[in-house]
Structure formats: structure tokens, C-alpha cells
Amino acid sequence: MSAKAKKKTSNKTTLKKVCSAYGAAEYTLTSNGLTVLLYPQKGSGIITSNILYYAGARDELPGETGLAHMLEHMLFKTTTHDKKNGIDSGAMQFERETGIILNANTWKDRTNYFFSYPKEHLKRALTVESERMRDLLIENVEFLPEQANVLSEFDMYNGDPEFALAVDMVSTAFHGHPYGHETIGYRPDIASYTTEKLTRFYDRFYQPNNAVLMVVGDYNEIELKKLIVELYGKIENTNERVEHVSVTEPVQEGIRRITISRESATNILAIGFKHGGFPSTEWFEAHTLLTLVADGDNSLLYRALVDTGLASHIHFMMEPTRDPNLGILFVSLTKKAIATQVEEQILSLISSLTTQELKKGLKKTIAQLLTDEAKNRTTSIGIVQELSEYVAAKNWQAYFETDQILKHITTKALQARAKQLFTPHNLTIGYFEGTQK
Amino acid sequence: MHITEKQTPELVITTITNETDSLVSWKLTVDLFVESSIHHQAVLEVYTELLLAGCGKYSKMQFLDELELLGAELSVTARNGMITLSVLARTEVLKKVLTLYTGMLCEPLFLKDELVRSKQMLVNQLDTHKEEARERAYETLKNTLYDVTNRHYTHDPGSLQHAIKKVSRTDITAVHKLFCNAPAVLTIAGTSKNVAAVEKVQKSIAKKLTEELHTQRSEALPAISGRTLVTCHIPGKQNVEFSIGATVPLTLTSKEYPAFVFGLSVLGLWGGFTGRLMSTVREKEGLTYGIYAAHTDATATTPGHWRIMTFFTPEKSPHGVASTLREIKNIVTHGITDDEHKRFVQILNTRQQYKHESSLRRLQELHQAKVAGLTVSELEALHAQILTVTKKEVNSALATYLQPKHLVLAAAGPTHTLKKSLKQTL
């Protein structure tokens, strides 16, 4: 049973301003260290609030992979407050009665929970969120069916060849670092969860001094601050400090390879490369390079492989994680392509990128970033989804400075980065071999 | 946001103006459905590729480079016999984007080597598509519900590959001529100055109608009798994707349409956890991760279909299907409750509020409505009707139009060993 929050009211609890920039402001709740980030968007009538816990896949023990994600599912179940009032789940009832948008997602460094709603529901949203921070009941009656749902979710992802490849590639790429397992975890681990394991994780990480409450949208600031102090000020931390394990990945010596064989008509070549943490210049250099090389119908690899009939699709993924992680370039091969030859062709293309190509690529990346920012920042939910990744990386101000980061990147730096990323001792190569004739 | 509507012989224009918008966006849809032959379908697919493959003095690479250096987005898609152009750009680059856009429509190159490249690329992409179980399940459903002459019918990937290989440059130039001469639906969002600029350019491009399209439209809906199982075997998949549904003889302007859509929302509102199917099949029974219901493809004058989308593991499929069919039967037999009626009025009202949060969301909604033949006031009236239907009207509509004994169950994935058990479920 999780520790119950003590209802201690302090008259001296305030939101102390830490800093402000670009129209947003960061505060600390003086009673318990909760970080609060507020960013007004007047006139829309909509608010999105998000709470981020610094708890993710990186915090899981061996044999308990995916626990952070399982707990995320449980946060939509009953709290002690709900039980007293005879309801199943305050969060789900909120959605069922009002139609507000709610959801959550877990990743390597953090777990996010958000509500997006017409502004008249502000108090209810913040109340529900405050109640499940420390008052969750984790009991078998709700846990067991939800465990089945998570297993369904796992099965859904695992059916995708690219997902299956990515799972094997990260576990091959990382020997020590906890980024070596996918967020959803391994199926045997999921099947072996207990309420005790979940409660232990919940008690360790779900507390105010390990969380950031973000509110973006059309709110009244005075009303909002008052609510935050009233609802969150009384929640106590179970630990004075939350310890996160810090692991430095051992040096990789030489290229690493894995193969998955399944009955399928699909063949996929995946090239994994370790890149810097987000939102460092290193990360953006890597992202700019991969955009030039593999993003869209006009990218270099699209022209070299899709237009020539060697591939049907090309794309890449790079997660915005705090520590260095594995980015992956996926190439869906056609029947006439030979994987080893395509691999060679890709690495050769990247190693011979010209200054002109890089210069043009950088210009395009900046132009596209400006458009993406304008597009994603038209709604409070779009802002929260992007801003939370910067919060997870503990650098929210960089959200507003991305164009400046990009403008300082030089073609010389890109050339050096290409060489560094695609050198053999930085690579993990994966091959999904479809055995269906 | 300020919305206006106007109409010329060539264009149905809707504008959404917001003086604080830093983006300008527009959609242009032209209905090119002439016949549902596989050849015509193949030509439209190739046309969507070739329209972006160079114009005027620009090769494909140069044209796309210019767009990307401006940070602009331009896509061309084909669906149900209609071609849609979607454009998004920052206001400061609009003038240059409009120049490129005009060039694309007025001086497309349709080069022979680009034709060869496009066809090969599409054929290769169809190989990948053969294994996309979710899409294949939905196509299989629609191909059972609709006659082969109907615009919603999608020819199978293998046949489409053969047809694509036969598409000629003459076919492409002919369809482009149709595109330029057919009436179009245009919806624009941005500041008033930018909206006016786009409208002006589009009007200058639109040619006077010189010929009528001789459309052979068949909207015949074959009657679904009994429960039909149709499978698409894709070995090696971990899950079985399902699309369950039936045609409904309701258009967007039918009297019972609002009540039917309300009832279907209670059954399985798309997205979120509020629908009955999510509460039971997922939350209580743990059979799937997601299960939703919707009514789609109806227009102001033609009917559409309802469908349920979900997936189950092979082992859970018979149970999952049985549970789903049970929920359909329950809602038809017992109707919705007073509590559900009250809650869903609120839920659907909230959903509508989100659409007003940004010009881009509004653009999406209004364009879809205009293509379906509704005016803005008709759309708003429809929303109001949905929110004011009575419980009795909802239950009557469900009993009439959601027929649990007459539907199609389409499954795609490792279905060979499941056919028998799924048939028994039916």
C-alpha cells in the first residue's frame, strides 16, 4: 500500500519564482520543491496541463523492465480519494463526464501525464492530478486486467518489424547503460509484475521534488497559482532526494550486428548510430545530418535508394534523451536489393557528403524547423508535447532557442559529426530478414 | 476567426481569417472520379507523384529543393477518386511558394524518366503495403461493402501493381487536363491579406469550364445479408487486425443521421476511453489495446458506412470478436442509458470546442465538410442537431441502422488457422 499524503497545510507555502524567459516562467513550490512551469496562451479558451515525473525506463532494474510504463497505466486507476467517494477513477471519470482529452506516455527519462480541456475545467484537472501523485491504490483487482492491456500493447508493437529490430539493436548497442531496453520492457518481465514492485517504484519516484507541473493555455494566472498552492502545497515527499542511477556506457570497440528472422515478405536494413544527448548542439548536428540524408522524397538516400528501386521506404528516428542514445536509420529493402551492398552504399554516401550538400541541408533544416515550430505551437497541447521533452532534459529554455542553436552549426562541424557518428565503433547494424518466399 | 464562403463556376471557396496567424495553409480538392476501373485508380496514384516531379525550369529535385529551402509543405494525395493538394507555409515566404505552386499546376513537366521512376517506386511501395494489416483489413471491408464500380472500392495491391506499370504519359496529361477543368473545393486559412493572395492566385489558375466531366457514378449499396467473414491472410504478423462494419443508407443530411452518429459515439467514440467498447473489451476484459467505432464516407447526398477498428492476438481473436458483437447487440437491444445520453452531449460538445482552438484545425474540419457538400451553416446545424437529439431518437436510429445480424467482419493477419473459430463466433 502506498504511503498516504499527510494533509498538512502551511500558511507559508508559496510559488517562488526561479526565472522567466520568452513569456514562460518557472517556479518552485516552497513546501515540497515541486517545479512549476507556466506559459500563457490567451484567447483560445483551452488549457493543457502536464505533470512530468523524472521516472522512466532508465530507472528500471533488470527483470523489471517496462515498470515505469506499467505504472503509467495504473495512474488511471483508483486513488484513496476515489474509493472514499465510490468512484473507479477520478481521471477516467473526468474524461467520461466532460470529453476532455487525457493521456500519458512514458519514455527513457520521464513519464508525462496530460489533460487538455476547456478552461472551465482547470480546477478539476489540477485536483485529479494532485490526488494521484501520492494517493494511488495499486491493487490486483485493477492491476491484473491492466497488465493484460499492457501485454496487448506489447503485442501490437512487437508485430511491427521495425520495432522488433529496434529492441534488439538497443540491447546490442548498450552493454551497461539502461537505455539498452525499450520503454515497454520485455514480455516476460511484463508478465511477472506484481503490485509490490509497482508500489516500490511509485513510492520511490512519484513525489513533488521529482516532478514538474506545466500549465500552458488560456488561464487566469492569479487563480491558477492559488490553486497550485492549495492543491499541491500539502503533498509531502517520501524521500528527501530522489536518487537516479548514473551509468557511463563502456567504450564500443568495433561494429555490432544483429539479425531477426521471421516469416514475412519484408526485409529491413537498420543502421544504428550513437549520438549526443538532447538538446545539445551534438544532438542537433546529428539530427540535421539525418534530415539531409533520410528525411522525405528529396533526401539523398531517397534519391539513391528509393528512386533507383533498391528501397521502398526510408526514415530515421532519434529520441530526445538526456544521455547519449542510439539513433536508427531504417531502410525497407526491395526484392532486388542486397543488404550488405546497400549498407556499403549508405555509409559511402554519408562519408562523402560535400560542403555544398551540407550547407543546403542546414538551410533546409532551419527553414523546416521554423515552420514546424509555428505549426506545433498553434495549440496548447502541441506546445506541451514538445516543451515537455526539453523539460525532461532539464533545459526548458532551449525550446525557445532551437533556431539559434541551429544557426550556430557550421558545415565543418557537420562534416566532423558525420565522420564521428558513422565510424564502425559507433555503429550497430540490424537486419530484419523476411523468410517468406 | 472569421469565416466566409463564396462560389464561382470553378471554385467553392471557404476562407478562415485570423490576423495573428504566422502560417498560411490551404487545401484544394478536385473530384476526378470518372470510373472505378483499376486503370483509372492507377493513373491517379501515378499522377500524385508526377505533379511534384518538376515544372517549368525546375527538375523534381530543384522544385523540391526550392520548397524545402522555404520550409514549405506541399503534398498531393488521392482518395476515393479525389485529388487533394495541401499546402502550408510561413507568411513571409508565401509569395515564393505561390510562384512554385502556380508553376506546378500550369507548367508540369511529366517527364518520361520521372514517369518510369514514379511507377517503379509505387510498385515497390505496394509490396510493403501488402503486409500493412490494418489498412488491408479496412480495404477488405470496403471491398465487400461496395460494388467494384464504386469509388470506395480499392483494387488489390497485386493487380494495382500491374495496372501502374501500364500507365502512360498520355494518361497523365489527360487526367491533368481533367484536374484543371473540373470544379474544385478550396479552403484557405491565414491572415486576410494572405488568404486574399492565395484566392487570387487560385482564381487565376482556374480555367473556365470548357467541358463537362462525364462521370459514371455508381453509389449502389449491395444489401448486406447475414454476417460475412472475409479474410486477408498475411503470415508472420503477431496480431489480427479487424474492421467490422456495414453500409448505412444515411447521408449527412438524413433526418436520423445525427441520432445515429450520437449512438455510434456512445458505442465507440474514436480516441480516448469514453466509448463502451473501450470500457468493456479493453478495460474490463483486457482483450485489446484499442477499439473504436465511427461512421465515415457519407456526403450530403451519398451514404457511407459504419465500422469498428480493433486488433487481437490470434489466441484472443474469437473471444475478442464475440465480445465486440455482444456490445453491438447490447446497444441495439437495450439502447443507450440516460446517463450516457447526458454525458455524451457534454463529451461531443467538448470535442467541438477543440476544433476552434486553431485555424489549422478549423481548416481541416471545414474542408472535409465542403468536399462532402455541406455549407458552413449546414455543418454547424448538424453539430447542433447532434447535441440536441433525444435518447429515444438515438435508440430508434441504432435499432434501425446498426444491425448486428447483418455485417461484414474483415480480418487481416495470420488468419488461416482462425477461419473456423471466427466463423463459429459469427
mmCIF file of C-alpha atoms in Angstrom, chain A residues 177-423:
data_model
loop_
_atom_site.group_PDB
_atom_site.id
_atom_site.type_symbol
_atom_site.label_atom_id
_atom_site.label_comp_id
_atom_site.label_asym_id
_atom_site.label_seq_id
_atom_site.Cartn_x
_atom_site.Cartn_y
_atom_site.Cartn_z
ATOM 1 C CA HIS A 177 23.517 1.886 -19.882
ATOM 2 C CA PRO A 178 19.814 1.371 -19.070
ATOM 3 C CA TYR A 179 18.828 2.783 -22.485
ATOM 4 C CA GLY A 180 19.583 -0.767 -23.583
ATOM 5 C CA HIS A 181 15.983 -1.865 -23.201
ATOM 6 C CA GLU A 182 12.869 -0.439 -24.842
ATOM 7 C CA THR A 183 10.413 1.523 -22.714
ATOM 8 C CA ILE A 184 7.644 -1.065 -22.880
ATOM 9 C CA GLY A 185 10.003 -3.696 -21.493
ATOM 10 C CA TYR A 186 10.448 -7.369 -22.276
ATOM 11 C CA ARG A 187 7.370 -9.569 -22.354
ATOM 12 C CA PRO A 188 8.498 -11.993 -19.604
ATOM 13 C CA ASP A 189 9.159 -9.009 -17.312
ATOM 14 C CA ILE A 190 5.717 -7.541 -18.009
ATOM 15 C CA ALA A 191 4.143 -10.892 -17.245
ATOM 16 C CA SER A 192 5.968 -11.079 -13.897
ATOM 17 C CA TYR A 193 4.980 -7.690 -12.449
ATOM 18 C CA THR A 194 3.409 -7.551 -9.006
ATOM 19 C CA THR A 195 1.667 -4.775 -7.105
ATOM 20 C CA GLU A 196 4.627 -4.749 -4.710
ATOM 21 C CA LYS A 197 7.081 -3.955 -7.490
ATOM 22 C CA LEU A 198 4.814 -1.207 -8.780
ATOM 23 C CA THR A 199 4.304 0.284 -5.329
ATOM 24 C CA ARG A 200 8.047 0.336 -4.707
ATOM 25 C CA PHE A 201 8.629 2.229 -7.962
ATOM 26 C CA TYR A 202 5.738 4.594 -7.257
ATOM 27 C CA ASP A 203 6.956 5.411 -3.746
ATOM 28 C CA ARG A 204 10.485 5.980 -4.950
ATOM 29 C CA PHE A 205 9.801 8.339 -7.844
ATOM 30 C CA TYR A 206 6.316 9.863 -7.620
ATOM 31 C CA GLN A 207 6.716 12.836 -5.353
ATOM 32 C CA PRO A 208 6.759 16.619 -5.714
ATOM 33 C CA ASN A 209 10.516 17.165 -5.687
ATOM 34 C CA ASN A 210 10.855 14.769 -8.623
ATOM 35 C CA ALA A 211 8.155 16.369 -10.762
ATOM 36 C CA VAL A 212 7.427 19.355 -12.985
ATOM 37 C CA LEU A 213 3.868 20.660 -13.352
ATOM 38 C CA MET A 214 3.406 22.513 -16.655
ATOM 39 C CA VAL A 215 0.336 24.606 -17.464
ATOM 40 C CA VAL A 216 0.002 26.095 -20.933
ATOM 41 C CA GLY A 217 -3.015 27.931 -22.278
ATOM 42 C CA ASP A 218 -5.763 30.387 -21.556
ATOM 43 C CA TYR A 219 -5.626 30.569 -17.745
ATOM 44 C CA ASN A 220 -6.032 33.321 -15.183
ATOM 45 C CA GLU A 221 -2.636 33.480 -13.515
ATOM 46 C CA ILE A 222 -3.802 34.553 -10.069
ATOM 47 C CA GLU A 223 -6.451 31.853 -9.915
ATOM 48 C CA LEU A 224 -4.021 29.250 -11.215
ATOM 49 C CA LYS A 225 -1.250 29.998 -8.727
ATOM 50 C CA LYS A 226 -3.718 29.943 -5.875
ATOM 51 C CA LEU A 227 -4.972 26.527 -6.981
ATOM 52 C CA ILE A 228 -1.480 25.101 -7.293
ATOM 53 C CA VAL A 229 -0.525 26.195 -3.788
ATOM 54 C CA GLU A 230 -3.802 24.922 -2.369
ATOM 55 C CA LEU A 231 -3.762 21.537 -4.114
ATOM 56 C CA TYR A 232 -0.066 20.690 -4.240
ATOM 57 C CA GLY A 233 1.358 22.586 -1.290
ATOM 58 C CA LYS A 234 0.242 19.968 1.223
ATOM 59 C CA ILE A 235 1.776 16.959 -0.554
ATOM 60 C CA GLU A 236 4.888 15.673 1.181
ATOM 61 C CA ASN A 237 7.906 13.975 -0.313
ATOM 62 C CA THR A 238 8.523 10.358 0.692
ATOM 63 C CA ASN A 239 12.253 10.829 0.181
ATOM 64 C CA GLU A 240 14.284 13.939 0.760
ATOM 65 C CA ARG A 241 16.069 13.359 -2.520
ATOM 66 C CA VAL A 242 15.338 11.041 -5.397
ATOM 67 C CA GLU A 243 18.419 9.179 -6.487
ATOM 68 C CA HIS A 244 18.768 8.290 -10.135
ATOM 69 C CA VAL A 245 21.374 5.814 -11.245
ATOM 70 C CA SER A 246 24.018 7.281 -13.481
ATOM 71 C CA VAL A 247 25.778 4.894 -15.857
ATOM 72 C CA THR A 248 28.508 5.602 -18.349
ATOM 73 C CA GLU A 249 28.328 3.212 -21.263
ATOM 74 C CA PRO A 250 31.608 1.326 -21.815
ATOM 75 C CA VAL A 251 33.555 2.150 -24.943
ATOM 76 C CA GLN A 252 32.425 0.265 -28.019
ATOM 77 C CA GLU A 253 35.147 -1.434 -29.993
ATOM 78 C CA GLY A 254 34.050 -2.278 -33.488
ATOM 79 C CA ILE A 255 30.771 -2.612 -35.313
ATOM 80 C CA ARG A 256 27.944 -4.661 -33.733
ATOM 81 C CA ARG A 257 25.382 -6.673 -35.684
ATOM 82 C CA ILE A 258 22.098 -8.441 -35.099
ATOM 83 C CA THR A 259 19.613 -10.301 -37.310
ATOM 84 C CA ILE A 260 15.969 -11.169 -36.784
ATOM 85 C CA SER A 261 14.330 -13.768 -38.992
ATOM 86 C CA ARG A 262 10.537 -14.012 -39.190
ATOM 87 C CA GLU A 263 8.004 -15.295 -41.628
ATOM 88 C CA SER A 264 7.382 -12.127 -43.614
ATOM 89 C CA ALA A 265 7.837 -10.668 -47.057
ATOM 90 C CA THR A 266 9.578 -7.637 -45.533
ATOM 91 C CA ASN A 267 13.321 -7.064 -45.441
ATOM 92 C CA ILE A 268 14.703 -4.150 -43.473
ATOM 93 C CA LEU A 269 18.214 -2.848 -43.039
ATOM 94 C CA ALA A 270 18.728 -0.641 -39.986
ATOM 95 C CA ILE A 271 21.837 1.374 -39.224
ATOM 96 C CA GLY A 272 22.131 2.456 -35.593
ATOM 97 C CA PHE A 273 24.487 5.263 -34.562
ATOM 98 C CA LYS A 274 25.148 6.625 -31.072
ATOM 99 C CA HIS A 275 24.512 10.357 -30.803
ATOM 100 C CA GLY A 276 24.781 13.082 -28.143
ATOM 101 C CA GLY A 277 22.151 13.894 -25.529
ATOM 102 C CA PHE A 278 19.282 16.306 -26.124
ATOM 103 C CA PRO A 279 19.197 19.308 -26.580
ATOM 104 C CA SER A 280 22.940 19.640 -27.109
ATOM 105 C CA THR A 281 24.488 21.022 -30.283
ATOM 106 C CA GLU A 282 25.726 17.473 -30.916
ATOM 107 C CA TRP A 283 22.159 16.199 -30.989
ATOM 108 C CA PHE A 284 21.048 18.886 -33.430
ATOM 109 C CA GLU A 285 24.058 18.304 -35.662
ATOM 110 C CA ALA A 286 23.177 14.619 -35.839
ATOM 111 C CA HIS A 287 19.522 15.425 -36.485
ATOM 112 C CA THR A 288 20.394 17.899 -39.242
ATOM 113 C CA LEU A 289 22.618 15.314 -40.928
ATOM 114 C CA LEU A 290 19.978 12.613 -40.808
ATOM 115 C CA THR A 291 17.323 15.011 -42.122
ATOM 116 C CA LEU A 292 19.516 15.820 -45.121
ATOM 117 C CA VAL A 293 20.301 12.186 -45.680
ATOM 118 C CA ALA A 294 16.984 10.462 -44.987
ATOM 119 C CA ASP A 295 14.004 12.760 -44.450
ATOM 120 C CA GLY A 296 11.485 12.983 -47.286
ATOM 121 C CA ASP A 297 11.241 12.357 -51.017
ATOM 122 C CA ASN A 298 14.100 14.696 -51.827
ATOM 123 C CA SER A 299 16.634 13.361 -49.327
ATOM 124 C CA LEU A 300 19.933 11.967 -50.549
ATOM 125 C CA LEU A 301 19.147 8.375 -49.638
ATOM 126 C CA TYR A 302 15.631 8.560 -51.052
ATOM 127 C CA ARG A 303 17.087 9.552 -54.387
ATOM 128 C CA ALA A 304 19.890 6.999 -54.177
ATOM 129 C CA LEU A 305 17.799 4.053 -52.996
ATOM 130 C CA VAL A 306 14.052 4.587 -53.437
ATOM 131 C CA ASP A 307 14.249 6.288 -56.817
ATOM 132 C CA THR A 308 16.573 3.549 -58.076
ATOM 133 C CA GLY A 309 14.340 0.736 -56.868
ATOM 134 C CA LEU A 310 16.560 -0.606 -54.072
ATOM 135 C CA ALA A 311 14.243 0.532 -51.267
ATOM 136 C CA SER A 312 10.551 1.291 -50.847
ATOM 137 C CA HIS A 313 10.796 3.453 -47.718
ATOM 138 C CA ILE A 314 13.443 5.270 -45.752
ATOM 139 C CA HIS A 315 13.168 7.109 -42.459
ATOM 140 C CA PHE A 316 15.083 7.641 -39.248
ATOM 141 C CA MET A 317 14.375 8.043 -35.567
ATOM 142 C CA MET A 318 16.303 9.922 -32.901
ATOM 143 C CA GLU A 319 14.848 10.157 -29.404
ATOM 144 C CA PRO A 320 15.362 13.390 -27.432
ATOM 145 C CA THR A 321 17.008 11.688 -24.430
ATOM 146 C CA ARG A 322 19.192 13.325 -21.844
ATOM 147 C CA ASP A 323 22.107 10.897 -22.233
ATOM 148 C CA PRO A 324 23.692 9.718 -25.491
ATOM 149 C CA ASN A 325 21.368 7.280 -27.227
ATOM 150 C CA LEU A 326 21.071 5.173 -30.377
ATOM 151 C CA GLY A 327 19.505 6.815 -33.422
ATOM 152 C CA ILE A 328 18.364 4.418 -36.142
ATOM 153 C CA LEU A 329 18.072 4.771 -39.892
ATOM 154 C CA PHE A 330 15.532 2.273 -41.333
ATOM 155 C CA VAL A 331 15.579 1.160 -44.955
ATOM 156 C CA SER A 332 12.804 -1.114 -46.304
ATOM 157 C CA LEU A 333 14.590 -3.113 -48.976
ATOM 158 C CA THR A 334 13.014 -4.253 -52.210
ATOM 159 C CA LYS A 335 13.462 -7.764 -53.559
ATOM 160 C CA LYS A 336 16.345 -6.803 -55.820
ATOM 161 C CA ALA A 337 18.407 -5.137 -53.060
ATOM 162 C CA ILE A 338 21.282 -6.916 -51.342
ATOM 163 C CA ALA A 339 21.525 -5.735 -47.739
ATOM 164 C CA THR A 340 25.323 -5.690 -47.491
ATOM 165 C CA GLN A 341 25.637 -3.682 -50.682
ATOM 166 C CA VAL A 342 23.001 -1.185 -49.588
ATOM 167 C CA GLU A 343 24.755 -0.849 -46.227
ATOM 168 C CA GLU A 344 28.016 -0.067 -48.010
ATOM 169 C CA GLN A 345 26.313 2.389 -50.314
ATOM 170 C CA ILE A 346 24.735 4.288 -47.407
ATOM 171 C CA LEU A 347 27.969 4.553 -45.443
ATOM 172 C CA SER A 348 29.839 5.626 -48.541
ATOM 173 C CA LEU A 349 27.268 8.317 -49.331
ATOM 174 C CA ILE A 350 27.443 9.714 -45.807
ATOM 175 C CA SER A 351 31.225 9.722 -45.748
ATOM 176 C CA SER A 352 31.372 11.701 -48.993
ATOM 177 C CA LEU A 353 28.873 14.462 -48.234
ATOM 178 C CA THR A 354 30.047 17.655 -49.872
ATOM 179 C CA THR A 355 30.205 21.092 -48.302
ATOM 180 C CA GLN A 356 27.556 22.280 -50.741
ATOM 181 C CA GLU A 357 25.169 19.469 -49.768
ATOM 182 C CA LEU A 358 25.698 20.156 -46.072
ATOM 183 C CA LYS A 359 25.220 23.892 -46.499
ATOM 184 C CA LYS A 360 21.957 23.362 -48.358
ATOM 185 C CA GLY A 361 20.890 20.735 -45.822
ATOM 186 C CA LEU A 362 21.468 23.110 -42.936
ATOM 187 C CA LYS A 363 19.428 25.871 -44.591
ATOM 188 C CA LYS A 364 16.578 23.447 -45.210
ATOM 189 C CA THR A 365 16.667 22.190 -41.631
ATOM 190 C CA ILE A 366 16.416 25.696 -40.228
ATOM 191 C CA ALA A 367 13.587 26.595 -42.616
ATOM 192 C CA GLN A 368 11.695 23.418 -41.759
ATOM 193 C CA LEU A 369 12.241 23.921 -38.034
ATOM 194 C CA LEU A 370 10.726 27.397 -38.196
ATOM 195 C CA THR A 371 7.658 26.033 -39.982
ATOM 196 C CA ASP A 372 7.320 23.069 -37.602
ATOM 197 C CA GLU A 373 7.567 25.358 -34.597
ATOM 198 C CA ALA A 374 4.914 27.681 -35.987
ATOM 199 C CA LYS A 375 2.661 24.699 -36.748
ATOM 200 C CA ASN A 376 3.103 22.824 -33.461
ATOM 201 C CA ARG A 377 2.728 25.934 -31.374
ATOM 202 C CA THR A 378 -0.782 26.805 -32.563
ATOM 203 C CA THR A 379 -2.368 24.671 -29.822
ATOM 204 C CA SER A 380 -1.604 24.279 -26.122
ATOM 205 C CA ILE A 381 -1.354 20.511 -26.465
ATOM 206 C CA GLY A 382 1.163 20.879 -29.298
ATOM 207 C CA ILE A 383 3.268 23.185 -27.144
ATOM 208 C CA VAL A 384 3.144 20.880 -24.128
ATOM 209 C CA GLN A 385 4.112 17.800 -26.124
ATOM 210 C CA GLU A 386 7.222 19.471 -27.472
ATOM 211 C CA LEU A 387 8.149 21.571 -24.438
ATOM 212 C CA SER A 388 7.980 18.555 -22.123
ATOM 213 C CA GLU A 389 10.933 16.930 -23.901
ATOM 214 C CA TYR A 390 13.032 19.984 -23.075
ATOM 215 C CA VAL A 391 11.766 19.859 -19.502
ATOM 216 C CA ALA A 392 12.741 16.170 -19.373
ATOM 217 C CA ALA A 393 16.232 17.160 -20.494
ATOM 218 C CA LYS A 394 16.219 19.821 -17.746
ATOM 219 C CA ASN A 395 16.617 22.703 -20.183
ATOM 220 C CA TRP A 396 13.180 24.147 -20.947
ATOM 221 C CA GLN A 397 14.542 27.435 -22.248
ATOM 222 C CA ALA A 398 16.174 25.656 -25.176
ATOM 223 C CA TYR A 399 12.624 25.082 -26.517
ATOM 224 C CA PHE A 400 12.611 28.752 -27.458
ATOM 225 C CA GLU A 401 16.216 28.819 -28.661
ATOM 226 C CA THR A 402 16.352 25.950 -31.119
ATOM 227 C CA ASP A 403 16.677 28.163 -34.164
ATOM 228 C CA GLN A 404 19.681 29.857 -32.540
ATOM 229 C CA ILE A 405 21.299 26.510 -31.809
ATOM 230 C CA LEU A 406 20.895 25.565 -35.460
ATOM 231 C CA LYS A 407 22.154 28.882 -36.774
ATOM 232 C CA HIS A 408 25.453 28.319 -34.950
ATOM 233 C CA ILE A 409 26.075 24.976 -36.597
ATOM 234 C CA THR A 410 28.704 25.093 -39.341
ATOM 235 C CA THR A 411 29.192 22.815 -42.321
ATOM 236 C CA LYS A 412 32.632 21.959 -40.972
ATOM 237 C CA ALA A 413 31.045 20.783 -37.729
ATOM 238 C CA LEU A 414 28.543 18.715 -39.717
ATOM 239 C CA GLN A 415 31.320 17.057 -41.662
ATOM 240 C CA ALA A 416 33.152 16.162 -38.464
ATOM 241 C CA ARG A 417 29.897 14.897 -36.929
ATOM 242 C CA ALA A 418 29.145 12.669 -39.930
ATOM 243 C CA LYS A 419 32.566 11.102 -39.597
ATOM 244 C CA GLN A 420 32.155 10.583 -35.854
ATOM 245 C CA LEU A 421 28.630 9.145 -35.989
ATOM 246 C CA PHE A 422 29.237 6.662 -38.767
ATOM 247 C CA THR A 423 32.596 5.303 -37.770
#
